[in-house]
Amino acid sequence: MKLIIAAIKPFKLEEVREALTAIGVRGMMVTEIKGFGSQSGHTEIYRGAEYAVNFVPKVKLEIVVPAAMADQVVETIATTAKTDKIGDGKIFVLDVSQAVRVRTGETDEDAI
């Protein structure tokens, strides 16, 4: 099993969710986050005053899938979330050693 963590632009969330559902992803966790990468934030003007925005709003997706499906999920997120502008996000893939569905006690791939 693989845990896929993706940080994407918030306005892309619904489009990415629909694309992942279409390829068979049955669940995900979504968290609103702030962060910065190579763009290191930016400046904005508010009521005539310029100020620095050091942390940019993003959405973090956490998805656990069977290992055989991981590459397809990564590709789907990457193509759907892409805007060709700085700050499109990052995707990380980690190994998952165990999963348990609390309600039924199912484990590993049966739990996802």
PDB file of C-alpha atoms in Angstrom:
ATOM      1  CA  MET A   1       0.000   0.000   0.000  1.00  0.00           C
ATOM      2  CA  LYS A   2       1.113   3.573  -0.653  1.00  0.00           C
ATOM      3  CA  LEU A   3       0.268   6.875   1.020  1.00  0.00           C
ATOM      4  CA  ILE A   4       0.127   9.691  -1.498  1.00  0.00           C
ATOM      5  CA  ILE A   5       0.395  13.200  -0.072  1.00  0.00           C
ATOM      6  CA  ALA A   6      -0.293  16.039  -2.467  1.00  0.00           C
ATOM      7  CA  ALA A   7      -0.257  19.797  -1.844  1.00  0.00           C
ATOM      8  CA  ILE A   8      -2.267  21.562  -4.554  1.00  0.00           C
ATOM      9  CA  LYS A   9      -3.912  24.915  -5.251  1.00  0.00           C
ATOM     10  CA  PRO A  10      -7.272  25.132  -3.459  1.00  0.00           C
ATOM     11  CA  PHE A  11      -9.326  25.951  -6.567  1.00  0.00           C
ATOM     12  CA  LYS A  12      -8.171  22.659  -8.152  1.00  0.00           C
ATOM     13  CA  LEU A  13      -9.567  20.472  -5.340  1.00  0.00           C
ATOM     14  CA  GLU A  14     -12.945  19.617  -6.863  1.00  0.00           C
ATOM     15  CA  GLU A  15     -11.468  18.883 -10.294  1.00  0.00           C
ATOM     16  CA  VAL A  16      -8.832  16.592  -8.755  1.00  0.00           C
ATOM     17  CA  ARG A  17     -11.436  14.847  -6.581  1.00  0.00           C
ATOM     18  CA  GLU A  18     -13.621  14.137  -9.622  1.00  0.00           C
ATOM     19  CA  ALA A  19     -10.655  12.785 -11.615  1.00  0.00           C
ATOM     20  CA  LEU A  20      -9.576  10.515  -8.745  1.00  0.00           C
ATOM     21  CA  THR A  21     -13.110   9.217  -8.237  1.00  0.00           C
ATOM     22  CA  ALA A  22     -13.264   8.415 -11.967  1.00  0.00           C
ATOM     23  CA  ILE A  23     -10.188   6.145 -11.711  1.00  0.00           C
ATOM     24  CA  GLY A  24     -11.517   4.301  -8.656  1.00  0.00           C
ATOM     25  CA  VAL A  25     -10.143   6.140  -5.625  1.00  0.00           C
ATOM     26  CA  ARG A  26     -12.706   5.519  -2.877  1.00  0.00           C
ATOM     27  CA  GLY A  27     -11.576   7.960  -0.210  1.00  0.00           C
ATOM     28  CA  MET A  28      -9.207  10.730   0.736  1.00  0.00           C
ATOM     29  CA  MET A  29      -8.461  13.140   3.551  1.00  0.00           C
ATOM     30  CA  VAL A  30      -8.324  16.866   2.802  1.00  0.00           C
ATOM     31  CA  THR A  31      -6.715  19.541   4.956  1.00  0.00           C
ATOM     32  CA  GLU A  32      -6.374  23.276   4.365  1.00  0.00           C
ATOM     33  CA  ILE A  33      -2.724  24.200   4.824  1.00  0.00           C
ATOM     34  CA  LYS A  34      -0.332  27.098   4.279  1.00  0.00           C
ATOM     35  CA  GLY A  35       3.232  26.830   3.101  1.00  0.00           C
ATOM     36  CA  PHE A  36       5.892  28.006   0.726  1.00  0.00           C
ATOM     37  CA  GLY A  37       8.294  26.435  -1.712  1.00  0.00           C
ATOM     38  CA  SER A  38      10.472  27.894  -4.407  1.00  0.00           C
ATOM     39  CA  GLN A  39       8.205  30.916  -4.749  1.00  0.00           C
ATOM     40  CA  SER A  40       8.888  31.855  -1.086  1.00  0.00           C
ATOM     41  CA  GLY A  41       5.587  33.689  -0.807  1.00  0.00           C
ATOM     42  CA  HIS A  42       4.718  36.892  -2.632  1.00  0.00           C
ATOM     43  CA  THR A  43       3.644  40.493  -2.056  1.00  0.00           C
ATOM     44  CA  GLU A  44       0.108  41.811  -2.318  1.00  0.00           C
ATOM     45  CA  ILE A  45      -1.456  45.249  -2.075  1.00  0.00           C
ATOM     46  CA  TYR A  46      -4.328  45.717   0.370  1.00  0.00           C
ATOM     47  CA  ARG A  47      -5.985  49.129   0.787  1.00  0.00           C
ATOM     48  CA  GLY A  48      -3.009  50.801  -0.825  1.00  0.00           C
ATOM     49  CA  ALA A  49      -0.393  49.179   1.402  1.00  0.00           C
ATOM     50  CA  GLU A  50       1.974  46.497   0.146  1.00  0.00           C
ATOM     51  CA  TYR A  51       2.588  43.541   2.433  1.00  0.00           C
ATOM     52  CA  ALA A  52       4.346  40.178   2.212  1.00  0.00           C
ATOM     53  CA  VAL A  53       2.438  36.917   2.103  1.00  0.00           C
ATOM     54  CA  ASN A  54       5.010  34.447   3.396  1.00  0.00           C
ATOM     55  CA  PHE A  55       2.736  31.407   3.472  1.00  0.00           C
ATOM     56  CA  VAL A  56       0.571  30.564   0.479  1.00  0.00           C
ATOM     57  CA  PRO A  57      -2.785  28.753   0.998  1.00  0.00           C
ATOM     58  CA  LYS A  58      -2.822  25.175  -0.305  1.00  0.00           C
ATOM     59  CA  VAL A  59      -4.908  22.042   0.114  1.00  0.00           C
ATOM     60  CA  LYS A  60      -3.271  18.814   1.283  1.00  0.00           C
ATOM     61  CA  LEU A  61      -4.682  15.510   0.033  1.00  0.00           C
ATOM     62  CA  GLU A  62      -3.827  12.249   1.763  1.00  0.00           C
ATOM     63  CA  ILE A  63      -4.788   9.100  -0.128  1.00  0.00           C
ATOM     64  CA  VAL A  64      -3.960   5.463   0.653  1.00  0.00           C
ATOM     65  CA  VAL A  65      -4.150   3.121  -2.339  1.00  0.00           C
ATOM     66  CA  PRO A  66      -2.888  -0.339  -3.290  1.00  0.00           C
ATOM     67  CA  ALA A  67       0.717  -0.148  -4.541  1.00  0.00           C
ATOM     68  CA  ALA A  68      -0.337  -1.167  -8.051  1.00  0.00           C
ATOM     69  CA  MET A  69      -2.580   1.896  -8.302  1.00  0.00           C
ATOM     70  CA  ALA A  70      -0.105   4.481  -6.958  1.00  0.00           C
ATOM     71  CA  ASP A  71       1.464   5.543 -10.266  1.00  0.00           C
ATOM     72  CA  GLN A  72      -1.956   6.103 -11.855  1.00  0.00           C
ATOM     73  CA  VAL A  73      -3.097   8.221  -8.879  1.00  0.00           C
ATOM     74  CA  VAL A  74       0.088  10.322  -8.964  1.00  0.00           C
ATOM     75  CA  GLU A  75      -0.276  10.889 -12.711  1.00  0.00           C
ATOM     76  CA  THR A  76      -3.956  11.818 -12.341  1.00  0.00           C
ATOM     77  CA  ILE A  77      -3.216  14.363  -9.599  1.00  0.00           C
ATOM     78  CA  ALA A  78      -0.241  15.801 -11.493  1.00  0.00           C
ATOM     79  CA  THR A  79      -2.126  16.320 -14.758  1.00  0.00           C
ATOM     80  CA  THR A  80      -5.359  17.551 -13.166  1.00  0.00           C
ATOM     81  CA  ALA A  81      -3.760  19.984 -10.678  1.00  0.00           C
ATOM     82  CA  LYS A  82      -1.312  21.453 -13.210  1.00  0.00           C
ATOM     83  CA  THR A  83      -1.768  25.109 -14.197  1.00  0.00           C
ATOM     84  CA  ASP A  84       1.746  25.662 -15.615  1.00  0.00           C
ATOM     85  CA  LYS A  85       2.252  28.448 -13.074  1.00  0.00           C
ATOM     86  CA  ILE A  86       4.556  28.583 -10.073  1.00  0.00           C
ATOM     87  CA  GLY A  87       3.027  27.071  -6.939  1.00  0.00           C
ATOM     88  CA  ASP A  88       1.188  24.152  -8.571  1.00  0.00           C
ATOM     89  CA  GLY A  89       2.261  21.963  -5.655  1.00  0.00           C
ATOM     90  CA  LYS A  90       4.112  18.775  -4.788  1.00  0.00           C
ATOM     91  CA  ILE A  91       3.292  15.059  -4.557  1.00  0.00           C
ATOM     92  CA  PHE A  92       4.978  12.619  -2.183  1.00  0.00           C
ATOM     93  CA  VAL A  93       4.592   8.820  -2.126  1.00  0.00           C
ATOM     94  CA  LEU A  94       5.313   6.816   1.045  1.00  0.00           C
ATOM     95  CA  ASP A  95       5.013   3.155   1.979  1.00  0.00           C
ATOM     96  CA  VAL A  96       2.204   2.152   4.355  1.00  0.00           C
ATOM     97  CA  SER A  97       2.962  -0.857   6.541  1.00  0.00           C
ATOM     98  CA  GLN A  98      -0.501  -1.331   8.032  1.00  0.00           C
ATOM     99  CA  ALA A  99      -4.083  -0.080   7.766  1.00  0.00           C
ATOM    100  CA  VAL A 100      -7.080  -0.950   9.953  1.00  0.00           C
ATOM    101  CA  ARG A 101     -10.742  -0.059   9.414  1.00  0.00           C
ATOM    102  CA  VAL A 102     -11.947   0.827  12.917  1.00  0.00           C
ATOM    103  CA  ARG A 103     -15.605  -0.153  12.403  1.00  0.00           C
ATOM    104  CA  THR A 104     -15.029  -3.686  11.055  1.00  0.00           C
ATOM    105  CA  GLY A 105     -11.474  -4.546  12.033  1.00  0.00           C
ATOM    106  CA  GLU A 106     -10.540  -5.191   8.388  1.00  0.00           C
ATOM    107  CA  THR A 107      -6.841  -4.787   7.757  1.00  0.00           C
ATOM    108  CA  ASP A 108      -4.480  -3.607   5.023  1.00  0.00           C
ATOM    109  CA  GLU A 109      -5.963  -3.452   1.501  1.00  0.00           C
ATOM    110  CA  ASP A 110      -9.372  -4.631   2.763  1.00  0.00           C
ATOM    111  CA  ALA A 111      -9.390  -1.574   5.040  1.00  0.00           C
ATOM    112  CA  ILE A 112      -8.906   0.927   2.235  1.00  0.00           C
TER     113      ILE A 112
END
